[in-house]
Amino acid sequence: MNEPILEVRDLVKEFPIRSGFMRRRTGAVQAVSGVSFSVRAGETLGLVGESGCGKSTTGRMVTRLIDPTSGSIRFEGQDVTAASGSSLHALRARLQMVFQDPYASLNPRLTVQSTIGEPLRIYGRYRDGGAERVRQLMELVGLNPEHASRFPHEFSGGQRQRVGIARALVLNPRLIVLDEPVSALDVSIQAQVLNLLAELQKELGLSYLFIAHNLGVVEHLCDRIAVMYLGKVVETAPAADLFKSPSHPYTRALLSAVPPAVHGTTMRMGLVGYDCAYAMTGAASHAVIATPQATTAWSSFNADPPERTGTSKYCSAGTDTPV
């Protein structure tokens, strides 16, 4: 089995709550609270959960677009959280990101040629065949190299996302964080981009951290899935096992929301609980899951988990370790 290329342990991110005329800190929202997971070489790990659960914040901490409050991130043995200056600059060549909005993530004043080639210029590699490298990548992601002089507004949403993928690939990274890369695209275009990502992974040996809330998309692409709820990872399992027999009540509720035509779901589980912002302050100690038959109160992350057979894990206290 491949060794982990990325290891995240006990990751925490707090955003301050300020009020009053002097904007003094009166509290904090713990957007990510003790998240742990790993990604092996050539693997795709899906990070799923509802909006506001901390998925994108986790992805941005992995790439050091924002700094964590505490915890550790190790990429290919290097401590990402401690990297700075030239060491962080070198690390980012091997650790790239594709963003959710394919238009907002591109500079409208730069042509596609300049956009894809910009990382090469930053790293001093453009003179050594940079223009040819851009043309090769455009062909690789399914774009016409003759359109390299066009601007982002001249492309469709799917084409713009292909530009973003090409830009992420230009420095030959080992791992790419994909932050909901198809959620802003039409369904037919989503399938094309997902197939492209799968082909690129097979051809280039890439690892993916795939962030999404669409379980159908995650099932199509991911080897393992980590489920996040209120800033914590509550369950980690191989994709097939998680869809077949989820352990955590929140995971079951997510799967029950999938249309019946996809997974044959006949009963929808409703979530009744705390406001996310309130719960993430640490004040909430439990949540409630309601079904048409019963309402079950369960401890969010500290209760003893049920026994589980097979390779799937029920994770306590936001860890990646079965208990």
PDB file of C-alpha atoms in Angstrom:
ATOM      1  CA  MET A   1       0.000   0.000   0.000  1.00  0.00           C
ATOM      2  CA  ASN A   2       1.255   3.474  -0.864  1.00  0.00           C
ATOM      3  CA  GLU A   3       2.572   5.695   1.908  1.00  0.00           C
ATOM      4  CA  PRO A   4       0.562   8.867   2.649  1.00  0.00           C
ATOM      5  CA  ILE A   5       1.633  11.825   0.549  1.00  0.00           C
ATOM      6  CA  LEU A   6      -0.415  14.183   2.746  1.00  0.00           C
ATOM      7  CA  GLU A   7      -1.033  13.819   6.482  1.00  0.00           C
ATOM      8  CA  VAL A   8      -3.284  16.225   8.381  1.00  0.00           C
ATOM      9  CA  ARG A   9      -3.502  15.914  12.147  1.00  0.00           C
ATOM     10  CA  ASP A  10      -5.684  17.783  14.653  1.00  0.00           C
ATOM     11  CA  LEU A  11      -6.175  20.761  12.346  1.00  0.00           C
ATOM     12  CA  VAL A  12      -7.975  23.728  13.909  1.00  0.00           C
ATOM     13  CA  LYS A  13      -8.994  27.084  12.458  1.00  0.00           C
ATOM     14  CA  GLU A  14     -10.713  29.775  14.490  1.00  0.00           C
ATOM     15  CA  PHE A  15     -12.106  33.012  13.097  1.00  0.00           C
ATOM     16  CA  PRO A  16     -12.577  35.775  15.684  1.00  0.00           C
ATOM     17  CA  ILE A  17     -15.953  37.317  16.487  1.00  0.00           C
ATOM     18  CA  ARG A  18     -15.616  41.056  17.051  1.00  0.00           C
ATOM     19  CA  SER A  19     -18.140  43.575  18.301  1.00  0.00           C
ATOM     20  CA  GLY A  20     -18.393  47.059  19.721  1.00  0.00           C
ATOM     21  CA  PHE A  21     -16.949  50.350  18.610  1.00  0.00           C
ATOM     22  CA  MET A  22     -13.355  49.159  19.191  1.00  0.00           C
ATOM     23  CA  ARG A  23     -14.021  45.846  17.396  1.00  0.00           C
ATOM     24  CA  ARG A  24     -12.716  43.859  20.344  1.00  0.00           C
ATOM     25  CA  ARG A  25     -12.670  40.110  20.120  1.00  0.00           C
ATOM     26  CA  THR A  26     -15.652  38.691  21.996  1.00  0.00           C
ATOM     27  CA  GLY A  27     -15.503  35.094  20.829  1.00  0.00           C
ATOM     28  CA  ALA A  28     -14.481  32.807  17.995  1.00  0.00           C
ATOM     29  CA  VAL A  29     -16.049  30.545  15.398  1.00  0.00           C
ATOM     30  CA  GLN A  30     -14.154  27.280  15.188  1.00  0.00           C
ATOM     31  CA  ALA A  31     -14.613  26.606  11.478  1.00  0.00           C
ATOM     32  CA  VAL A  32     -12.375  23.535  11.634  1.00  0.00           C
ATOM     33  CA  SER A  33     -12.068  21.633  14.892  1.00  0.00           C
ATOM     34  CA  GLY A  34      -9.484  18.864  15.158  1.00  0.00           C
ATOM     35  CA  VAL A  35      -9.659  17.466  11.626  1.00  0.00           C
ATOM     36  CA  SER A  36      -7.373  14.553  10.768  1.00  0.00           C
ATOM     37  CA  PHE A  37      -7.014  12.583   7.532  1.00  0.00           C
ATOM     38  CA  SER A  38      -4.406  11.311   5.079  1.00  0.00           C
ATOM     39  CA  VAL A  39      -4.109  11.020   1.297  1.00  0.00           C
ATOM     40  CA  ARG A  40      -1.966   8.325  -0.296  1.00  0.00           C
ATOM     41  CA  ALA A  41      -0.017   8.676  -3.536  1.00  0.00           C
ATOM     42  CA  GLY A  42      -2.317   8.236  -6.532  1.00  0.00           C
ATOM     43  CA  GLU A  43      -5.430   8.295  -4.347  1.00  0.00           C
ATOM     44  CA  THR A  44      -8.491  10.539  -4.393  1.00  0.00           C
ATOM     45  CA  LEU A  45      -9.891  11.396  -0.976  1.00  0.00           C
ATOM     46  CA  GLY A  46     -13.321  12.999  -0.991  1.00  0.00           C
ATOM     47  CA  LEU A  47     -14.144  15.558   1.691  1.00  0.00           C
ATOM     48  CA  VAL A  48     -17.923  15.962   1.877  1.00  0.00           C
ATOM     49  CA  GLY A  49     -20.461  17.731   4.048  1.00  0.00           C
ATOM     50  CA  GLU A  50     -23.056  20.471   4.011  1.00  0.00           C
ATOM     51  CA  SER A  51     -22.252  24.085   3.198  1.00  0.00           C
ATOM     52  CA  GLY A  52     -20.462  25.790   6.073  1.00  0.00           C
ATOM     53  CA  CYS A  53     -19.023  22.642   7.646  1.00  0.00           C
ATOM     54  CA  GLY A  54     -15.395  23.694   7.028  1.00  0.00           C
ATOM     55  CA  LYS A  55     -14.487  21.792   3.860  1.00  0.00           C
ATOM     56  CA  SER A  56     -13.116  24.702   1.844  1.00  0.00           C
ATOM     57  CA  THR A  57     -11.375  26.169   4.890  1.00  0.00           C
ATOM     58  CA  THR A  58      -9.593  22.837   5.343  1.00  0.00           C
ATOM     59  CA  GLY A  59      -8.514  22.820   1.686  1.00  0.00           C
ATOM     60  CA  ARG A  60      -7.174  26.361   1.928  1.00  0.00           C
ATOM     61  CA  MET A  61      -5.173  25.449   5.036  1.00  0.00           C
ATOM     62  CA  VAL A  62      -3.660  22.449   3.276  1.00  0.00           C
ATOM     63  CA  THR A  63      -2.343  24.772   0.556  1.00  0.00           C
ATOM     64  CA  ARG A  64      -1.481  27.467   3.129  1.00  0.00           C
ATOM     65  CA  LEU A  65      -3.745  30.050   1.523  1.00  0.00           C
ATOM     66  CA  ILE A  66      -4.842  30.618   5.109  1.00  0.00           C
ATOM     67  CA  ASP A  67      -2.846  29.701   8.211  1.00  0.00           C
ATOM     68  CA  PRO A  68      -4.219  27.165  10.711  1.00  0.00           C
ATOM     69  CA  THR A  69      -4.739  28.091  14.342  1.00  0.00           C
ATOM     70  CA  SER A  70      -3.174  24.796  15.428  1.00  0.00           C
ATOM     71  CA  GLY A  71      -2.482  21.283  14.171  1.00  0.00           C
ATOM     72  CA  SER A  72      -0.032  19.848  11.675  1.00  0.00           C
ATOM     73  CA  ILE A  73       0.041  19.349   7.902  1.00  0.00           C
ATOM     74  CA  ARG A  74       2.804  17.204   6.413  1.00  0.00           C
ATOM     75  CA  PHE A  75       3.241  16.932   2.660  1.00  0.00           C
ATOM     76  CA  GLU A  76       5.832  14.457   1.378  1.00  0.00           C
ATOM     77  CA  GLY A  77       7.387  14.519   4.836  1.00  0.00           C
ATOM     78  CA  GLN A  78       7.667  18.310   4.974  1.00  0.00           C
ATOM     79  CA  ASP A  79       5.882  20.320   7.649  1.00  0.00           C
ATOM     80  CA  VAL A  80       3.616  22.657   5.686  1.00  0.00           C
ATOM     81  CA  THR A  81       2.544  24.661   8.733  1.00  0.00           C
ATOM     82  CA  ALA A  82       6.163  25.552   9.566  1.00  0.00           C
ATOM     83  CA  ALA A  83       7.198  26.383   5.988  1.00  0.00           C
ATOM     84  CA  SER A  84       7.872  29.999   5.087  1.00  0.00           C
ATOM     85  CA  GLY A  85       9.743  32.065   2.538  1.00  0.00           C
ATOM     86  CA  SER A  86      11.672  30.011   0.008  1.00  0.00           C
ATOM     87  CA  SER A  87      10.631  26.655   1.509  1.00  0.00           C
ATOM     88  CA  LEU A  88       6.935  27.508   1.179  1.00  0.00           C
ATOM     89  CA  HIS A  89       7.554  28.853  -2.335  1.00  0.00           C
ATOM     90  CA  ALA A  90       9.159  25.562  -3.366  1.00  0.00           C
ATOM     91  CA  LEU A  91       6.422  23.506  -1.689  1.00  0.00           C
ATOM     92  CA  ARG A  92       3.615  25.233  -3.571  1.00  0.00           C
ATOM     93  CA  ALA A  93       5.024  24.063  -6.890  1.00  0.00           C
ATOM     94  CA  ARG A  94       4.122  20.502  -5.812  1.00  0.00           C
ATOM     95  CA  LEU A  95       0.835  21.358  -4.102  1.00  0.00           C
ATOM     96  CA  GLN A  96      -1.758  23.143  -6.235  1.00  0.00           C
ATOM     97  CA  MET A  97      -5.444  24.029  -6.082  1.00  0.00           C
ATOM     98  CA  VAL A  98      -8.416  24.291  -8.447  1.00  0.00           C
ATOM     99  CA  PHE A  99     -11.139  26.642  -7.233  1.00  0.00           C
ATOM    100  CA  GLN A 100     -14.921  26.412  -7.314  1.00  0.00           C
ATOM    101  CA  ASP A 101     -15.725  29.436  -9.468  1.00  0.00           C
ATOM    102  CA  PRO A 102     -13.886  29.113 -12.798  1.00  0.00           C
ATOM    103  CA  TYR A 103     -14.424  32.796 -13.614  1.00  0.00           C
ATOM    104  CA  ALA A 104     -13.571  34.427 -10.287  1.00  0.00           C
ATOM    105  CA  SER A 105     -10.354  32.400 -10.070  1.00  0.00           C
ATOM    106  CA  LEU A 106      -9.032  33.775 -13.391  1.00  0.00           C
ATOM    107  CA  ASN A 107      -7.663  37.264 -13.978  1.00  0.00           C
ATOM    108  CA  PRO A 108     -10.002  38.849 -16.571  1.00  0.00           C
ATOM    109  CA  ARG A 109      -7.144  41.020 -17.878  1.00  0.00           C
ATOM    110  CA  LEU A 110      -4.849  38.109 -18.724  1.00  0.00           C
ATOM    111  CA  THR A 111      -5.094  35.914 -21.781  1.00  0.00           C
ATOM    112  CA  VAL A 112      -5.209  32.155 -21.357  1.00  0.00           C
ATOM    113  CA  GLN A 113      -1.575  32.008 -22.526  1.00  0.00           C
ATOM    114  CA  SER A 114      -0.553  34.396 -19.732  1.00  0.00           C
ATOM    115  CA  THR A 115      -2.777  32.737 -17.123  1.00  0.00           C
ATOM    116  CA  ILE A 116      -1.418  29.235 -17.630  1.00  0.00           C
ATOM    117  CA  GLY A 117       2.140  30.479 -18.081  1.00  0.00           C
ATOM    118  CA  GLU A 118       2.154  32.758 -15.028  1.00  0.00           C
ATOM    119  CA  PRO A 119       3.323  30.043 -12.561  1.00  0.00           C
ATOM    120  CA  LEU A 120       6.208  29.259 -14.916  1.00  0.00           C
ATOM    121  CA  ARG A 121       7.247  32.916 -14.864  1.00  0.00           C
ATOM    122  CA  ILE A 122       6.995  33.075 -11.064  1.00  0.00           C
ATOM    123  CA  TYR A 123       9.274  30.044 -10.766  1.00  0.00           C
ATOM    124  CA  GLY A 124      11.646  31.211 -13.504  1.00  0.00           C
ATOM    125  CA  ARG A 125      10.845  28.377 -15.884  1.00  0.00           C
ATOM    126  CA  TYR A 126       9.040  30.141 -18.709  1.00  0.00           C
ATOM    127  CA  ARG A 127      12.105  30.789 -20.870  1.00  0.00           C
ATOM    128  CA  ASP A 128      12.845  27.062 -21.041  1.00  0.00           C
ATOM    129  CA  GLY A 129      10.001  26.116 -23.374  1.00  0.00           C
ATOM    130  CA  GLY A 130       7.201  27.841 -21.459  1.00  0.00           C
ATOM    131  CA  ALA A 131       5.109  28.706 -24.508  1.00  0.00           C
ATOM    132  CA  GLU A 132       5.293  25.126 -25.756  1.00  0.00           C
ATOM    133  CA  ARG A 133       4.389  23.841 -22.299  1.00  0.00           C
ATOM    134  CA  VAL A 134       1.258  26.009 -22.314  1.00  0.00           C
ATOM    135  CA  ARG A 135       0.227  24.658 -25.713  1.00  0.00           C
ATOM    136  CA  GLN A 136       0.757  21.067 -24.540  1.00  0.00           C
ATOM    137  CA  LEU A 137      -1.358  21.602 -21.445  1.00  0.00           C
ATOM    138  CA  MET A 138      -4.165  23.211 -23.403  1.00  0.00           C
ATOM    139  CA  GLU A 139      -4.307  20.147 -25.627  1.00  0.00           C
ATOM    140  CA  LEU A 140      -4.098  17.865 -22.568  1.00  0.00           C
ATOM    141  CA  VAL A 141      -7.170  19.437 -20.934  1.00  0.00           C
ATOM    142  CA  GLY A 142      -9.161  19.556 -24.172  1.00  0.00           C
ATOM    143  CA  LEU A 143      -8.684  23.186 -25.232  1.00  0.00           C
ATOM    144  CA  ASN A 144      -7.667  24.434 -28.666  1.00  0.00           C
ATOM    145  CA  PRO A 145      -4.126  25.929 -28.441  1.00  0.00           C
ATOM    146  CA  GLU A 146      -5.141  28.417 -31.119  1.00  0.00           C
ATOM    147  CA  HIS A 147      -7.373  30.091 -28.514  1.00  0.00           C
ATOM    148  CA  ALA A 148      -4.452  30.901 -26.217  1.00  0.00           C
ATOM    149  CA  SER A 149      -4.746  34.608 -26.986  1.00  0.00           C
ATOM    150  CA  ARG A 150      -8.361  34.785 -25.818  1.00  0.00           C
ATOM    151  CA  PHE A 151      -9.543  36.200 -22.489  1.00  0.00           C
ATOM    152  CA  PRO A 152     -11.599  34.311 -19.843  1.00  0.00           C
ATOM    153  CA  HIS A 153     -14.909  35.973 -20.769  1.00  0.00           C
ATOM    154  CA  GLU A 154     -14.620  34.466 -24.255  1.00  0.00           C
ATOM    155  CA  PHE A 155     -14.890  30.916 -22.893  1.00  0.00           C
ATOM    156  CA  SER A 156     -17.752  28.879 -21.449  1.00  0.00           C
ATOM    157  CA  GLY A 157     -17.811  27.858 -17.791  1.00  0.00           C
ATOM    158  CA  GLY A 158     -16.486  24.381 -18.545  1.00  0.00           C
ATOM    159  CA  GLN A 159     -13.698  25.761 -20.716  1.00  0.00           C
ATOM    160  CA  ARG A 160     -12.705  28.227 -18.004  1.00  0.00           C
ATOM    161  CA  GLN A 161     -12.469  25.414 -15.487  1.00  0.00           C
ATOM    162  CA  ARG A 162     -10.211  23.531 -17.911  1.00  0.00           C
ATOM    163  CA  VAL A 163      -7.990  26.628 -17.964  1.00  0.00           C
ATOM    164  CA  GLY A 164      -7.861  26.494 -14.162  1.00  0.00           C
ATOM    165  CA  ILE A 165      -6.920  22.819 -14.271  1.00  0.00           C
ATOM    166  CA  ALA A 166      -4.180  23.512 -16.826  1.00  0.00           C
ATOM    167  CA  ARG A 167      -2.794  26.274 -14.618  1.00  0.00           C
ATOM    168  CA  ALA A 168      -2.709  23.874 -11.660  1.00  0.00           C
ATOM    169  CA  LEU A 169      -0.835  21.279 -13.743  1.00  0.00           C
ATOM    170  CA  VAL A 170       1.794  23.539 -15.280  1.00  0.00           C
ATOM    171  CA  LEU A 171       4.383  23.027 -12.505  1.00  0.00           C
ATOM    172  CA  ASN A 172       3.933  19.223 -12.387  1.00  0.00           C
ATOM    173  CA  PRO A 173       2.387  19.011  -8.900  1.00  0.00           C
ATOM    174  CA  ARG A 174       2.056  15.814  -6.873  1.00  0.00           C
ATOM    175  CA  LEU A 175      -1.242  16.712  -5.191  1.00  0.00           C
ATOM    176  CA  ILE A 176      -4.119  18.968  -6.250  1.00  0.00           C
ATOM    177  CA  VAL A 177      -6.828  20.266  -3.911  1.00  0.00           C
ATOM    178  CA  LEU A 178     -10.076  20.401  -5.900  1.00  0.00           C
ATOM    179  CA  ASP A 179     -12.500  22.753  -4.151  1.00  0.00           C
ATOM    180  CA  GLU A 180     -15.911  21.843  -5.602  1.00  0.00           C
ATOM    181  CA  PRO A 181     -14.518  22.094  -9.151  1.00  0.00           C
ATOM    182  CA  VAL A 182     -17.766  21.173 -10.919  1.00  0.00           C
ATOM    183  CA  SER A 183     -20.484  22.601  -8.677  1.00  0.00           C
ATOM    184  CA  ALA A 184     -20.787  25.785 -10.773  1.00  0.00           C
ATOM    185  CA  LEU A 185     -21.096  23.861 -14.052  1.00  0.00           C
ATOM    186  CA  ASP A 186     -24.012  22.355 -15.959  1.00  0.00           C
ATOM    187  CA  VAL A 187     -24.617  18.651 -15.336  1.00  0.00           C
ATOM    188  CA  SER A 188     -23.431  17.590 -18.808  1.00  0.00           C
ATOM    189  CA  ILE A 189     -20.254  19.661 -18.426  1.00  0.00           C
ATOM    190  CA  GLN A 190     -19.691  18.242 -14.926  1.00  0.00           C
ATOM    191  CA  ALA A 191     -19.362  14.742 -16.359  1.00  0.00           C
ATOM    192  CA  GLN A 192     -16.810  15.913 -18.944  1.00  0.00           C
ATOM    193  CA  VAL A 193     -14.656  17.652 -16.314  1.00  0.00           C
ATOM    194  CA  LEU A 194     -14.848  14.678 -13.944  1.00  0.00           C
ATOM    195  CA  ASN A 195     -13.778  12.310 -16.708  1.00  0.00           C
ATOM    196  CA  LEU A 196     -10.923  14.684 -17.543  1.00  0.00           C
ATOM    197  CA  LEU A 197      -9.760  14.692 -13.900  1.00  0.00           C
ATOM    198  CA  ALA A 198      -9.849  10.888 -13.797  1.00  0.00           C
ATOM    199  CA  GLU A 199      -7.839  10.643 -17.028  1.00  0.00           C
ATOM    200  CA  LEU A 200      -5.264  13.169 -15.800  1.00  0.00           C
ATOM    201  CA  GLN A 201      -4.835  11.306 -12.537  1.00  0.00           C
ATOM    202  CA  LYS A 202      -4.230   8.039 -14.355  1.00  0.00           C
ATOM    203  CA  GLU A 203      -1.843   9.580 -16.877  1.00  0.00           C
ATOM    204  CA  LEU A 204       0.137  11.825 -14.509  1.00  0.00           C
ATOM    205  CA  GLY A 205      -0.054   9.837 -11.261  1.00  0.00           C
ATOM    206  CA  LEU A 206      -1.732  12.679  -9.346  1.00  0.00           C
ATOM    207  CA  SER A 207      -3.285  12.614  -5.891  1.00  0.00           C
ATOM    208  CA  TYR A 208      -6.491  14.563  -5.264  1.00  0.00           C
ATOM    209  CA  LEU A 209      -8.186  16.045  -2.217  1.00  0.00           C
ATOM    210  CA  PHE A 210     -11.669  16.399  -3.707  1.00  0.00           C
ATOM    211  CA  ILE A 211     -13.985  18.752  -1.807  1.00  0.00           C
ATOM    212  CA  ALA A 212     -17.679  18.506  -2.657  1.00  0.00           C
ATOM    213  CA  HIS A 213     -21.212  18.351  -1.320  1.00  0.00           C
ATOM    214  CA  ASN A 214     -22.623  16.365  -4.247  1.00  0.00           C
ATOM    215  CA  LEU A 215     -22.402  12.707  -3.173  1.00  0.00           C
ATOM    216  CA  GLY A 216     -23.005  11.433  -6.686  1.00  0.00           C
ATOM    217  CA  VAL A 217     -19.939  13.296  -7.928  1.00  0.00           C
ATOM    218  CA  VAL A 218     -17.835  12.029  -5.014  1.00  0.00           C
ATOM    219  CA  GLU A 219     -18.872   8.423  -5.574  1.00  0.00           C
ATOM    220  CA  HIS A 220     -17.833   8.656  -9.227  1.00  0.00           C
ATOM    221  CA  LEU A 221     -14.289   9.872  -8.571  1.00  0.00           C
ATOM    222  CA  CYS A 222     -13.127   9.102  -5.018  1.00  0.00           C
ATOM    223  CA  ASP A 223     -11.388   6.064  -3.516  1.00  0.00           C
ATOM    224  CA  ARG A 224     -12.154   7.054   0.085  1.00  0.00           C
ATOM    225  CA  ILE A 225     -14.546   9.572   1.601  1.00  0.00           C
ATOM    226  CA  ALA A 226     -14.286  11.644   4.778  1.00  0.00           C
ATOM    227  CA  VAL A 227     -17.560  13.148   6.027  1.00  0.00           C
ATOM    228  CA  MET A 228     -17.398  16.528   7.798  1.00  0.00           C
ATOM    229  CA  TYR A 229     -20.016  17.978  10.132  1.00  0.00           C
ATOM    230  CA  LEU A 230     -19.637  21.249  12.070  1.00  0.00           C
ATOM    231  CA  GLY A 231     -15.893  21.388  11.536  1.00  0.00           C
ATOM    232  CA  LYS A 232     -15.123  17.767  12.399  1.00  0.00           C
ATOM    233  CA  VAL A 233     -14.591  14.554  10.445  1.00  0.00           C
ATOM    234  CA  VAL A 234     -17.234  12.170  11.755  1.00  0.00           C
ATOM    235  CA  GLU A 235     -16.684   9.187   9.442  1.00  0.00           C
ATOM    236  CA  THR A 236     -14.041   7.969   7.002  1.00  0.00           C
ATOM    237  CA  ALA A 237     -14.556   4.970   4.728  1.00  0.00           C
ATOM    238  CA  PRO A 238     -13.816   3.520   1.295  1.00  0.00           C
ATOM    239  CA  ALA A 239     -16.366   4.976  -1.101  1.00  0.00           C
ATOM    240  CA  ALA A 240     -18.161   1.700  -1.811  1.00  0.00           C
ATOM    241  CA  ASP A 241     -18.457   0.828   1.902  1.00  0.00           C
ATOM    242  CA  LEU A 242     -19.729   4.247   2.879  1.00  0.00           C
ATOM    243  CA  PHE A 243     -22.500   4.228   0.291  1.00  0.00           C
ATOM    244  CA  LYS A 244     -23.415   0.634   1.101  1.00  0.00           C
ATOM    245  CA  SER A 245     -23.554   0.859   4.906  1.00  0.00           C
ATOM    246  CA  PRO A 246     -22.824   4.242   6.491  1.00  0.00           C
ATOM    247  CA  SER A 247     -22.218   4.210  10.251  1.00  0.00           C
ATOM    248  CA  HIS A 248     -22.731   7.766  11.421  1.00  0.00           C
ATOM    249  CA  PRO A 249     -26.269   9.187  11.643  1.00  0.00           C
ATOM    250  CA  TYR A 250     -25.199  12.333   9.827  1.00  0.00           C
ATOM    251  CA  THR A 251     -23.758  10.267   6.953  1.00  0.00           C
ATOM    252  CA  ARG A 252     -27.028   8.371   6.711  1.00  0.00           C
ATOM    253  CA  ALA A 253     -28.907  11.662   6.615  1.00  0.00           C
ATOM    254  CA  LEU A 254     -26.697  12.921   3.770  1.00  0.00           C
ATOM    255  CA  LEU A 255     -27.237   9.735   1.778  1.00  0.00           C
ATOM    256  CA  SER A 256     -30.986   9.892   2.361  1.00  0.00           C
ATOM    257  CA  ALA A 257     -30.991  13.248   0.534  1.00  0.00           C
ATOM    258  CA  VAL A 258     -29.683  11.634  -2.656  1.00  0.00           C
ATOM    259  CA  PRO A 259     -32.525  11.296  -5.232  1.00  0.00           C
ATOM    260  CA  PRO A 260     -34.113   7.800  -5.227  1.00  0.00           C
ATOM    261  CA  ALA A 261     -33.239   7.287  -8.911  1.00  0.00           C
ATOM    262  CA  VAL A 262     -29.555   7.332  -7.920  1.00  0.00           C
ATOM    263  CA  HIS A 263     -29.412   5.143  -4.810  1.00  0.00           C
ATOM    264  CA  GLY A 264     -32.934   3.874  -4.314  1.00  0.00           C
ATOM    265  CA  THR A 265     -33.488   5.944  -1.166  1.00  0.00           C
ATOM    266  CA  THR A 266     -37.097   5.680   0.011  1.00  0.00           C
ATOM    267  CA  MET A 267     -37.021   7.657   3.290  1.00  0.00           C
ATOM    268  CA  ARG A 268     -35.562  11.098   3.808  1.00  0.00           C
ATOM    269  CA  MET A 269     -33.958  11.847   7.167  1.00  0.00           C
ATOM    270  CA  GLY A 270     -34.371  15.416   8.370  1.00  0.00           C
ATOM    271  CA  LEU A 271     -31.707  17.183  10.412  1.00  0.00           C
ATOM    272  CA  VAL A 272     -32.892  19.166  13.399  1.00  0.00           C
ATOM    273  CA  GLY A 273     -30.224  20.788  15.528  1.00  0.00           C
ATOM    274  CA  TYR A 274     -28.158  23.858  16.199  1.00  0.00           C
ATOM    275  CA  ASP A 275     -27.326  26.787  13.969  1.00  0.00           C
ATOM    276  CA  CYS A 276     -23.865  26.118  12.521  1.00  0.00           C
ATOM    277  CA  ALA A 277     -22.369  29.386  13.742  1.00  0.00           C
ATOM    278  CA  TYR A 278     -23.635  28.669  17.268  1.00  0.00           C
ATOM    279  CA  ALA A 279     -22.456  25.073  17.233  1.00  0.00           C
ATOM    280  CA  MET A 280     -19.006  26.017  15.966  1.00  0.00           C
ATOM    281  CA  THR A 281     -18.394  28.251  18.958  1.00  0.00           C
ATOM    282  CA  GLY A 282     -18.145  25.044  20.963  1.00  0.00           C
ATOM    283  CA  ALA A 283     -21.335  25.726  22.921  1.00  0.00           C
ATOM    284  CA  ALA A 284     -23.289  22.869  21.366  1.00  0.00           C
ATOM    285  CA  SER A 285     -22.731  19.427  22.804  1.00  0.00           C
ATOM    286  CA  HIS A 286     -25.203  17.399  20.788  1.00  0.00           C
ATOM    287  CA  ALA A 287     -27.301  17.412  17.671  1.00  0.00           C
ATOM    288  CA  VAL A 288     -30.568  15.783  16.739  1.00  0.00           C
ATOM    289  CA  ILE A 289     -31.479  13.672  13.744  1.00  0.00           C
ATOM    290  CA  ALA A 290     -35.188  13.243  13.058  1.00  0.00           C
ATOM    291  CA  THR A 291     -36.797  10.560  10.879  1.00  0.00           C
ATOM    292  CA  PRO A 292     -40.459   9.951  10.118  1.00  0.00           C
ATOM    293  CA  GLN A 293     -40.337   7.027  12.585  1.00  0.00           C
ATOM    294  CA  ALA A 294     -38.256   8.390  15.426  1.00  0.00           C
ATOM    295  CA  THR A 295     -36.096  11.171  16.719  1.00  0.00           C
ATOM    296  CA  THR A 296     -32.694  10.164  18.024  1.00  0.00           C
ATOM    297  CA  ALA A 297     -30.370  12.367  20.041  1.00  0.00           C
ATOM    298  CA  TRP A 298     -26.717  11.557  19.655  1.00  0.00           C
ATOM    299  CA  SER A 299     -23.492  13.018  20.966  1.00  0.00           C
ATOM    300  CA  SER A 300     -21.779  14.802  18.099  1.00  0.00           C
ATOM    301  CA  PHE A 301     -18.241  13.616  18.513  1.00  0.00           C
ATOM    302  CA  ASN A 302     -17.580  12.289  22.035  1.00  0.00           C
ATOM    303  CA  ALA A 303     -19.986   9.384  22.528  1.00  0.00           C
ATOM    304  CA  ASP A 304     -18.927   5.763  22.198  1.00  0.00           C
ATOM    305  CA  PRO A 305     -19.380   4.807  18.521  1.00  0.00           C
ATOM    306  CA  PRO A 306     -21.309   1.731  17.451  1.00  0.00           C
ATOM    307  CA  GLU A 307     -19.420  -1.371  16.448  1.00  0.00           C
ATOM    308  CA  ARG A 308     -18.685  -1.557  12.754  1.00  0.00           C
ATOM    309  CA  THR A 309     -17.408  -4.421  10.662  1.00  0.00           C
ATOM    310  CA  GLY A 310     -15.383  -4.113   7.490  1.00  0.00           C
ATOM    311  CA  THR A 311     -12.916  -1.416   6.549  1.00  0.00           C
ATOM    312  CA  SER A 312     -15.059   1.645   7.124  1.00  0.00           C
ATOM    313  CA  LYS A 313     -14.312   3.803  10.158  1.00  0.00           C
ATOM    314  CA  TYR A 314     -16.488   5.711  12.568  1.00  0.00           C
ATOM    315  CA  CYS A 315     -14.246   8.501  13.796  1.00  0.00           C
ATOM    316  CA  SER A 316     -14.491  10.017  17.245  1.00  0.00           C
ATOM    317  CA  ALA A 317     -13.363  13.519  18.198  1.00  0.00           C
ATOM    318  CA  GLY A 318     -12.631  14.455  14.622  1.00  0.00           C
ATOM    319  CA  THR A 319      -9.784  11.980  14.177  1.00  0.00           C
ATOM    320  CA  ASP A 320      -8.926   9.643  11.308  1.00  0.00           C
ATOM    321  CA  THR A 321      -8.370   6.764  13.739  1.00  0.00           C
ATOM    322  CA  PRO A 322     -11.048   4.102  14.379  1.00  0.00           C
ATOM    323  CA  VAL A 323     -12.046   3.702  18.012  1.00  0.00           C
TER     324      VAL A 323
END
